[in-house]
XYZ file of C-alpha atoms in Angstrom:
548
model
C 0.000 0.000 0.000
C 2.871 2.317 0.904
C 4.530 1.541 -2.424
C 1.322 2.482 -4.267
C 1.201 5.836 -2.431
C 4.832 6.491 -3.284
C 4.228 5.592 -6.919
C 1.153 7.812 -7.037
C 3.111 10.700 -5.493
C 5.895 10.215 -7.996
C 3.424 10.315 -10.860
C 1.890 13.522 -9.478
C 5.311 15.149 -9.102
C 6.299 14.144 -12.622
C 3.002 15.536 -13.937
C 3.520 18.830 -12.069
C 7.059 19.096 -13.365
C 5.814 18.326 -16.866
C 3.073 20.982 -16.521
C 5.579 23.610 -15.417
C 7.908 22.686 -18.220
C 5.059 22.916 -20.700
C 4.018 26.365 -19.429
C 7.596 27.539 -19.590
C 7.830 26.202 -23.113
C 4.668 28.071 -24.074
C 6.082 31.282 -22.592
C 9.334 30.657 -24.433
C 7.387 30.186 -27.659
C 5.569 33.470 -27.062
C 8.868 35.272 -26.471
C 10.316 33.737 -29.632
C 7.252 34.774 -31.634
C 7.493 38.316 -30.233
C 11.139 38.444 -31.228
C 10.318 37.085 -34.695
C 7.543 39.635 -35.254
C 9.761 42.471 -34.027
C 12.643 41.368 -36.240
C 10.252 41.075 -39.193
C 8.922 44.587 -38.545
C 12.444 46.020 -38.263
C 13.437 44.286 -41.488
C 10.469 45.951 -43.190
C 11.297 49.361 -41.713
C 8.173 49.357 -39.564
C 6.884 49.411 -35.992
C 4.317 47.067 -34.447
C 1.366 48.868 -32.845
C -1.473 47.604 -30.637
C -2.702 44.133 -29.780
C -3.091 43.207 -33.449
C 0.572 44.023 -34.201
C -0.499 46.447 -36.929
C 2.506 47.699 -38.873
C 3.194 51.399 -39.396
C 6.264 52.930 -41.089
C 9.282 53.526 -38.843
C 10.572 56.754 -40.327
C 13.805 56.497 -38.307
C 14.758 53.249 -40.075
C 17.394 53.264 -42.814
C 14.726 51.995 -45.226
C 11.289 52.843 -43.796
C 8.284 50.831 -44.880
C 6.472 52.825 -47.520
C 2.706 52.589 -47.879
C 2.279 53.465 -51.531
C -0.701 51.433 -52.782
C -3.419 53.655 -54.274
C -6.125 51.918 -52.235
C -4.374 52.994 -49.040
C -4.330 56.687 -50.006
C -7.129 59.179 -49.224
C -7.307 60.407 -52.810
C -10.977 61.341 -53.221
C -12.059 64.960 -52.843
C -14.897 66.508 -50.807
C -18.251 67.140 -52.446
C -17.938 70.891 -51.960
C -14.650 72.642 -52.692
C -13.952 75.684 -50.478
C -11.925 78.590 -51.822
C -9.305 80.285 -49.655
C -10.010 83.867 -48.635
C -6.474 84.885 -49.611
C -4.152 83.847 -52.405
C -1.759 81.405 -50.785
C 1.234 79.535 -52.111
C 2.167 75.979 -51.127
C 5.577 74.320 -51.343
C 6.357 72.801 -54.748
C 5.358 69.155 -54.872
C 2.455 69.657 -52.452
C -1.172 70.701 -52.621
C -3.581 72.288 -50.183
C -7.307 72.544 -49.625
C -9.527 74.545 -47.278
C -11.051 71.971 -44.957
C -13.359 74.367 -43.089
C -14.147 78.071 -42.884
C -17.128 78.192 -40.520
C -15.297 78.059 -37.174
C -14.682 81.541 -35.863
C -11.142 82.268 -34.672
C -9.798 78.677 -34.860
C -6.597 78.221 -32.912
C -5.190 75.072 -31.363
C -5.745 71.855 -33.333
C -5.588 68.323 -31.939
C -6.147 64.822 -33.300
C -7.236 62.177 -30.795
C -6.368 58.464 -31.027
C -9.333 57.880 -33.360
C -7.873 60.414 -35.825
C -10.682 62.798 -34.901
C -9.993 66.528 -35.202
C -10.675 68.909 -32.301
C -10.513 72.682 -32.704
C -10.298 75.310 -29.965
C -11.981 78.637 -30.631
C -11.349 81.177 -27.839
C -14.611 82.786 -26.792
C -16.636 80.281 -28.825
C -15.726 76.881 -27.432
C -14.476 73.442 -28.439
C -15.425 72.060 -31.863
C -15.477 68.478 -33.087
C -14.729 67.985 -36.790
C -15.764 64.582 -38.106
C -14.327 63.728 -41.527
C -14.921 60.888 -43.962
C -12.280 59.484 -46.306
C -12.907 62.291 -48.810
C -12.548 65.071 -46.196
C -16.233 65.925 -46.146
C -16.812 67.451 -42.733
C -19.492 67.462 -40.070
C -18.716 70.191 -37.518
C -20.273 70.435 -34.059
C -19.711 72.653 -31.039
C -19.275 70.144 -28.208
C -18.392 72.613 -25.450
C -19.646 76.198 -25.283
C -17.324 78.806 -23.870
C -19.947 80.211 -21.468
C -20.364 76.839 -19.732
C -17.219 77.512 -17.666
C -16.411 80.244 -15.148
C -14.258 82.078 -17.734
C -14.152 82.110 -21.534
C -12.327 79.174 -23.076
C -8.734 79.844 -24.100
C -6.841 77.732 -26.622
C -5.401 74.948 -24.452
C -6.725 71.426 -25.095
C -5.307 67.912 -24.531
C -6.570 64.331 -24.316
C -5.327 61.783 -21.786
C -6.629 58.791 -19.856
C -10.241 58.837 -21.023
C -10.607 62.586 -20.417
C -10.300 65.784 -22.395
C -8.626 68.742 -20.675
C -9.582 72.318 -21.554
C -8.098 75.573 -20.284
C -9.457 79.000 -19.456
C -7.188 81.869 -18.473
C -7.103 80.796 -14.817
C -8.113 77.127 -14.707
C -7.987 73.691 -16.325
C -11.073 71.466 -16.499
C -11.413 67.797 -17.347
C -14.382 66.034 -18.937
C -14.996 62.337 -19.601
C -14.150 61.762 -23.266
C -14.044 58.898 -25.743
C -11.804 59.101 -28.795
C -13.890 60.128 -31.787
C -16.634 61.633 -29.613
C -18.917 63.903 -31.607
C -21.422 64.745 -28.870
C -21.223 67.428 -26.142
C -18.735 66.870 -23.326
C -20.266 67.100 -19.864
C -19.587 66.745 -16.131
C -16.720 69.221 -15.862
C -14.287 68.943 -12.971
C -11.855 71.765 -12.206
C -8.439 70.137 -11.727
C -6.081 73.146 -11.675
C -6.724 76.748 -10.726
C -4.936 80.008 -9.876
C -2.875 80.046 -13.101
C -3.512 83.685 -14.047
C -5.621 85.076 -11.189
C -5.121 88.683 -12.288
C -5.265 88.314 -16.068
C -8.640 87.112 -17.416
C -7.387 87.556 -20.992
C -4.340 85.301 -20.679
C -4.038 82.687 -23.461
C -3.230 79.691 -21.269
C -1.903 76.677 -23.133
C -1.639 73.087 -21.875
C 0.371 70.112 -23.129
C 0.225 66.533 -21.787
C 3.083 64.072 -22.338
C 2.591 60.279 -22.763
C 3.254 59.745 -19.048
C 0.382 61.904 -17.831
C 2.306 65.063 -16.944
C 0.539 68.283 -17.858
C 2.687 71.358 -18.557
C 1.141 74.809 -18.079
C 2.827 78.169 -18.694
C 2.172 81.312 -16.682
C 2.881 84.268 -18.935
C 3.353 88.029 -18.746
C 1.483 90.287 -21.152
C 2.701 93.700 -19.934
C 6.383 94.284 -19.218
C 7.503 96.741 -16.523
C 10.497 97.103 -14.225
C 8.897 95.043 -11.436
C 8.634 91.891 -13.551
C 10.933 89.016 -12.524
C 11.825 85.627 -14.091
C 9.531 83.879 -11.576
C 6.531 85.651 -13.140
C 7.068 83.764 -16.426
C 7.305 80.050 -15.686
C 6.168 76.617 -16.833
C 4.922 74.148 -14.226
C 4.377 70.392 -14.404
C 1.565 68.451 -12.672
C 0.822 64.723 -12.516
C -2.660 63.981 -13.870
C -2.552 60.505 -12.334
C -2.410 62.041 -8.855
C -4.976 64.840 -8.883
C -5.996 65.714 -5.308
C -9.690 65.811 -4.460
C -9.732 69.602 -4.324
C -7.549 69.921 -7.465
C -4.153 71.579 -7.831
C -3.347 75.165 -6.899
C -0.904 76.495 -9.507
C 0.714 78.858 -7.014
C 1.367 76.196 -4.358
C 1.523 72.861 -6.173
C 3.364 71.324 -9.099
C 7.018 71.290 -10.129
C 8.785 74.163 -11.876
C 9.927 73.046 -15.318
C 11.195 76.382 -16.651
C 11.868 79.897 -15.299
C 12.082 83.084 -17.348
C 10.110 81.395 -20.138
C 7.386 83.708 -21.371
C 5.786 81.095 -23.595
C 3.385 82.157 -26.339
C 1.091 80.032 -28.491
C 0.994 76.233 -28.449
C 3.759 74.010 -27.081
C 4.710 70.625 -28.575
C 6.603 67.405 -27.896
C 9.262 65.732 -30.021
C 9.652 61.973 -30.528
C 11.527 61.715 -27.209
C 8.564 63.353 -25.402
C 10.648 66.462 -24.702
C 8.741 69.731 -24.370
C 9.359 72.625 -26.776
C 7.808 76.071 -26.908
C 8.009 79.603 -28.271
C 9.261 82.577 -26.272
C 7.873 85.729 -27.804
C 9.399 89.170 -27.933
C 9.931 90.649 -24.482
C 7.944 93.766 -25.415
C 6.413 95.407 -28.489
C 8.924 98.249 -28.459
C 12.611 97.898 -27.539
C 15.186 100.650 -28.061
C 18.842 100.753 -27.041
C 20.807 103.784 -28.183
C 24.111 101.899 -28.034
C 22.829 99.222 -30.414
C 20.498 100.753 -32.966
C 20.163 104.486 -32.379
C 16.397 104.988 -32.253
C 15.385 101.774 -34.057
C 12.654 99.575 -32.601
C 14.690 96.398 -32.150
C 11.574 94.346 -31.415
C 10.762 94.316 -35.143
C 14.202 94.943 -36.662
C 16.996 92.766 -35.364
C 16.061 90.849 -32.234
C 14.736 87.294 -32.247
C 11.825 85.326 -30.986
C 12.934 81.980 -29.581
C 12.164 78.291 -29.907
C 13.246 76.646 -26.657
C 13.711 73.096 -25.458
C 12.425 72.745 -21.897
C 14.155 69.428 -21.241
C 15.615 69.923 -17.774
C 13.686 71.362 -14.813
C 14.233 74.801 -13.288
C 16.429 76.150 -16.110
C 16.345 79.929 -16.616
C 15.555 81.107 -20.160
C 16.296 84.782 -19.611
C 12.953 86.578 -19.543
C 12.590 89.482 -18.834
C 16.212 90.562 -18.433
C 17.738 89.161 -21.635
C 17.156 89.372 -25.388
C 18.405 87.272 -28.319
C 19.935 88.712 -31.481
C 18.647 87.581 -34.863
C 20.234 90.014 -37.353
C 21.233 93.524 -36.304
C 23.325 94.238 -39.395
C 20.669 96.485 -40.976
C 20.317 98.745 -37.953
C 23.639 98.490 -36.128
C 27.379 97.982 -36.492
C 27.820 96.358 -33.079
C 25.881 93.136 -33.682
C 27.551 89.990 -32.379
C 25.762 87.492 -34.600
C 22.812 85.114 -34.606
C 21.882 83.901 -31.119
C 23.989 86.454 -29.197
C 22.550 87.666 -25.900
C 21.848 91.252 -24.831
C 20.394 92.932 -21.762
C 16.921 94.472 -21.937
C 17.055 98.288 -21.612
C 14.260 98.325 -19.010
C 16.529 96.558 -16.519
C 19.908 98.094 -17.348
C 21.759 100.401 -14.983
C 25.318 101.601 -14.510
C 25.912 99.489 -11.394
C 25.266 96.072 -12.987
C 26.722 94.627 -16.242
C 23.501 93.115 -17.594
C 24.980 92.197 -21.002
C 27.626 90.069 -19.282
C 24.991 88.506 -17.043
C 22.901 87.503 -20.072
C 25.897 86.020 -21.881
C 26.431 83.463 -19.095
C 24.508 80.215 -19.665
C 24.287 79.714 -15.909
C 22.041 82.780 -15.738
C 20.346 82.568 -19.118
C 19.940 79.481 -21.277
C 20.200 80.543 -24.956
C 17.479 79.446 -27.382
C 17.623 76.223 -29.355
C 16.614 78.198 -32.458
C 16.440 82.017 -32.821
C 13.395 82.940 -34.921
C 12.939 86.105 -37.020
C 11.535 89.158 -35.272
C 8.034 90.199 -36.278
C 6.972 86.630 -37.120
C 4.854 86.104 -33.994
C 5.551 82.371 -33.999
C 2.470 80.714 -32.505
C 2.911 76.925 -32.502
C 5.606 74.280 -32.642
C 4.665 70.846 -34.001
C 6.922 67.819 -34.486
C 5.994 65.480 -37.339
C 6.294 61.860 -36.144
C 6.748 60.175 -39.524
C 3.241 58.717 -39.750
C 2.452 57.516 -43.308
C 5.629 59.251 -44.478
C 6.596 59.500 -48.135
C 9.712 59.394 -50.272
C 10.343 60.984 -53.647
C 11.407 64.233 -55.268
C 9.971 66.783 -57.665
C 10.438 64.457 -60.627
C 8.836 61.387 -59.032
C 6.355 63.179 -56.697
C 5.487 61.401 -53.445
C 5.062 57.716 -52.675
C 2.148 58.700 -50.426
C 0.186 61.809 -49.470
C 2.129 62.093 -46.204
C 4.974 64.463 -45.389
C 8.520 63.272 -46.223
C 10.152 60.580 -44.113
C 13.228 62.759 -43.599
C 11.036 65.365 -41.892
C 10.443 62.966 -39.012
C 11.070 64.497 -35.575
C 11.814 67.946 -36.970
C 9.768 71.017 -35.987
C 7.183 72.820 -38.053
C 6.457 76.392 -36.952
C 3.290 78.431 -37.489
C 4.243 82.094 -37.915
C 1.096 84.088 -37.248
C 2.494 87.478 -38.201
C 1.637 90.906 -36.792
C -1.029 93.266 -38.164
C 0.523 95.767 -40.544
C 3.757 93.766 -40.778
C 4.655 91.532 -43.732
C 6.783 89.245 -41.547
C 5.390 85.826 -40.699
C 2.026 84.828 -42.203
C 3.528 81.452 -43.118
C 4.286 77.906 -41.978
C 7.871 76.675 -42.117
C 9.915 73.569 -41.336
C 13.215 73.943 -39.474
C 16.234 71.809 -40.320
C 17.668 69.437 -37.697
C 20.654 67.093 -37.923
C 19.839 63.387 -37.899
C 22.762 62.747 -35.566
C 22.263 64.312 -32.161
C 18.978 65.951 -33.198
C 20.649 69.364 -33.322
C 19.092 72.433 -34.996
C 20.828 73.721 -38.131
C 21.072 77.487 -37.773
C 22.967 77.663 -41.061
C 20.021 76.443 -43.149
C 17.069 78.558 -44.200
C 13.657 77.198 -43.116
C 11.564 75.496 -45.785
C 8.347 77.418 -46.404
C 5.371 75.043 -46.553
C 2.505 77.547 -46.887
C 2.489 81.331 -47.182
C 0.694 84.367 -48.539
C 1.263 84.572 -52.291
C 1.961 88.295 -51.917
C 3.282 90.187 -48.900
C 0.349 91.134 -46.685
C 0.448 94.222 -44.496
C -3.253 94.886 -44.069
C -5.974 93.075 -42.165
C -7.365 89.617 -42.826
C -4.010 88.088 -43.762
C -3.227 84.388 -43.623
C -2.429 84.047 -39.911
C -1.360 80.490 -39.037
C -1.785 79.494 -35.412
C -2.516 75.795 -34.777
C -0.762 72.769 -36.312
C -1.615 69.057 -36.262
C -1.075 65.891 -38.296
C -3.481 63.051 -39.137
C -2.894 59.306 -39.627
C -2.121 59.873 -43.322
C 0.761 62.223 -42.522
C -1.087 65.306 -43.768
C -0.561 68.676 -42.106
C -3.476 70.771 -40.766
C -3.141 74.510 -40.195
C -5.560 76.922 -38.555
C -5.650 80.591 -39.574
C -7.498 82.559 -36.904
C -7.723 85.872 -38.796
C -9.364 84.260 -41.826
C -11.415 81.630 -39.910
C -9.922 78.840 -42.029
C -8.432 75.404 -41.500
C -6.087 74.225 -44.269
C -4.916 70.721 -45.084
C -1.545 70.273 -46.835
C -0.601 66.961 -48.460
C 2.094 65.709 -50.783
C 1.192 65.167 -54.437
C 0.928 61.407 -54.834
C 2.304 59.349 -57.718
C 1.472 55.650 -57.862
C 4.706 54.999 -59.795
C 7.008 56.924 -57.444
C 8.389 53.868 -55.629
C 8.983 51.987 -58.890
C 10.774 54.978 -60.431
C 12.952 55.369 -57.354
C 13.679 51.623 -57.240
C 14.611 51.536 -60.929
C 16.849 54.546 -60.450
C 18.565 52.959 -57.438
C 19.069 49.704 -59.346
C 20.561 51.544 -62.312
C 22.893 53.438 -59.989
C 24.052 50.257 -58.259
C 24.539 48.581 -61.624
C 26.648 51.503 -62.824
C 28.792 51.225 -59.718
C 29.229 47.499 -60.278
C 30.068 48.037 -63.941
C 32.486 50.763 -63.005
C 34.053 48.475 -60.436
C 34.319 45.619 -62.979
C 35.904 47.926 -65.545
C 38.334 49.171 -62.957
C 39.194 45.608 -61.974
C 39.718 44.646 -65.624
C 41.971 47.643 -66.087
C 43.821 46.764 -62.920
C 44.097 43.159 -64.094
C 45.360 44.271 -67.513
C 47.858 46.590 -65.916
C 48.935 43.772 -63.657
C 49.395 41.393 -66.613
C 51.357 44.022 -68.512
C 53.465 44.743 -65.464
C 54.040 41.032 -65.000
C 55.050 40.685 -68.660
C 57.481 43.598 -68.333
C 58.938 42.045 -65.221
C 59.386 38.685 -66.956
C 61.030 40.322 -70.010
C 63.264 42.355 -67.746
C 64.199 39.282 -65.735
C 64.893 37.252 -68.921
C 67.032 40.087 -70.320
C 68.940 40.324 -67.061
C 69.476 36.533 -67.094
C 70.710 36.699 -70.707
C 73.059 39.544 -69.798
C 74.303 37.495 -66.855
C 74.866 34.536 -69.182
C 76.815 36.795 -71.567
C 78.925 38.020 -68.665
C 79.559 34.450 -67.607
C 80.554 33.559 -71.152
C 82.888 36.550 -71.330
C 84.405 35.623 -68.013
C 84.716 32.030 -69.165
C 86.432 33.046 -72.373
């Protein structure tokens, strides 16, 4: 009986061991399959997304997967074609259309995870724009501005099943489902006391993938009592909102000091925050630099800044950045040089020297032209990216693959000033992701003729959809534009044929070179043999002479 129990126990133990081994084998098989799928995606120049392992192009790959089939492209046009209110010019090789012109004062644009467009209209509210595959639109106001304690600003973000909307002084959250086209309800105030004394402040918000919301506090009127601590960016954790909400003055972490951010902030592919620092004041004069010139519109720069590390000082209000002073001064130090603001200069303190020290004042990542009124920074993530040139056109309607993780800037422009009124792409190095100050920005969309009056093209918001197309809001003209690359079904084949011909020419050139080298080698060998034979004959003659 005891033996039977022992045998039974042994069988049970063997079965358990076998079960564990089987489970481990199954897990090992899963890991192997994951590795296989990942390797397959990498080989195709793609990334795996979601539970279905859907492949999307990896624009950072040496050879990104290109989606070029006509059936994958949104090529059909809307039933009604809208004309632009101004004559605009788009970059060669691209086309544009007016998507909508019925939203008053459209500013910040945002696509949710369902590729659904949201539009903020200060004073009006939050709009939902539902589009079909041909860009026919159904537009609804899903949040009225007067439903909150202050008029809606332009800040909007989506995270964790909620949509976050800003007023001048507060941030509210609403339950939200991606693609929602019905009114948002049940508002909860999650942050307050942002601009308690400025009901007209244009408060922006930006939420990173980890649930941190970044909110700038800005200064609209400069005077000698303003300090760097009045212009800051703070970070709050949306996963840990207290029951009573956050108080901007008391809570949160300081991300940036002396950063008088204007317009809409954006994140790059590394989830680093970028933003625009506007001109310190509308009128700036320093006799020692430009006589009586207004440097705010003739020589100084706006700034694009990277707010990567916390508590860095970006110089506002004490410091200014040079763009190009050569037209108004002979003492300019060059692009990006730092100067003290005249409002804060005195004989007892060397403010220029203070501003030139990076410990006191972090210089901008990119100096931007004065008078542009840059309003948004947007990083294209390579979605549905295209390859090609002006002869082949694009392999898809999306922006180019080599634009991935580089910034696009909306330059709103100032009334009565021809500067700005365009959308540009800035050049960055692939290695190190460094801005190229030496390269002129590429103009994507602009006024066909210089505009100095009212009602000019005035880009503000930027966003990209799942097809890699660029959307631009123009608040002065109440328009939303869509820019896409001109598609050619044969682009990939033309490029492939060209690459094959080039490789073949290299191989042929290499073969010819080798044949020449071989021929030279044979000739050289023949010369050596003749020389050696002649030398041997001469030696034989010498031997004969010696013998005789």
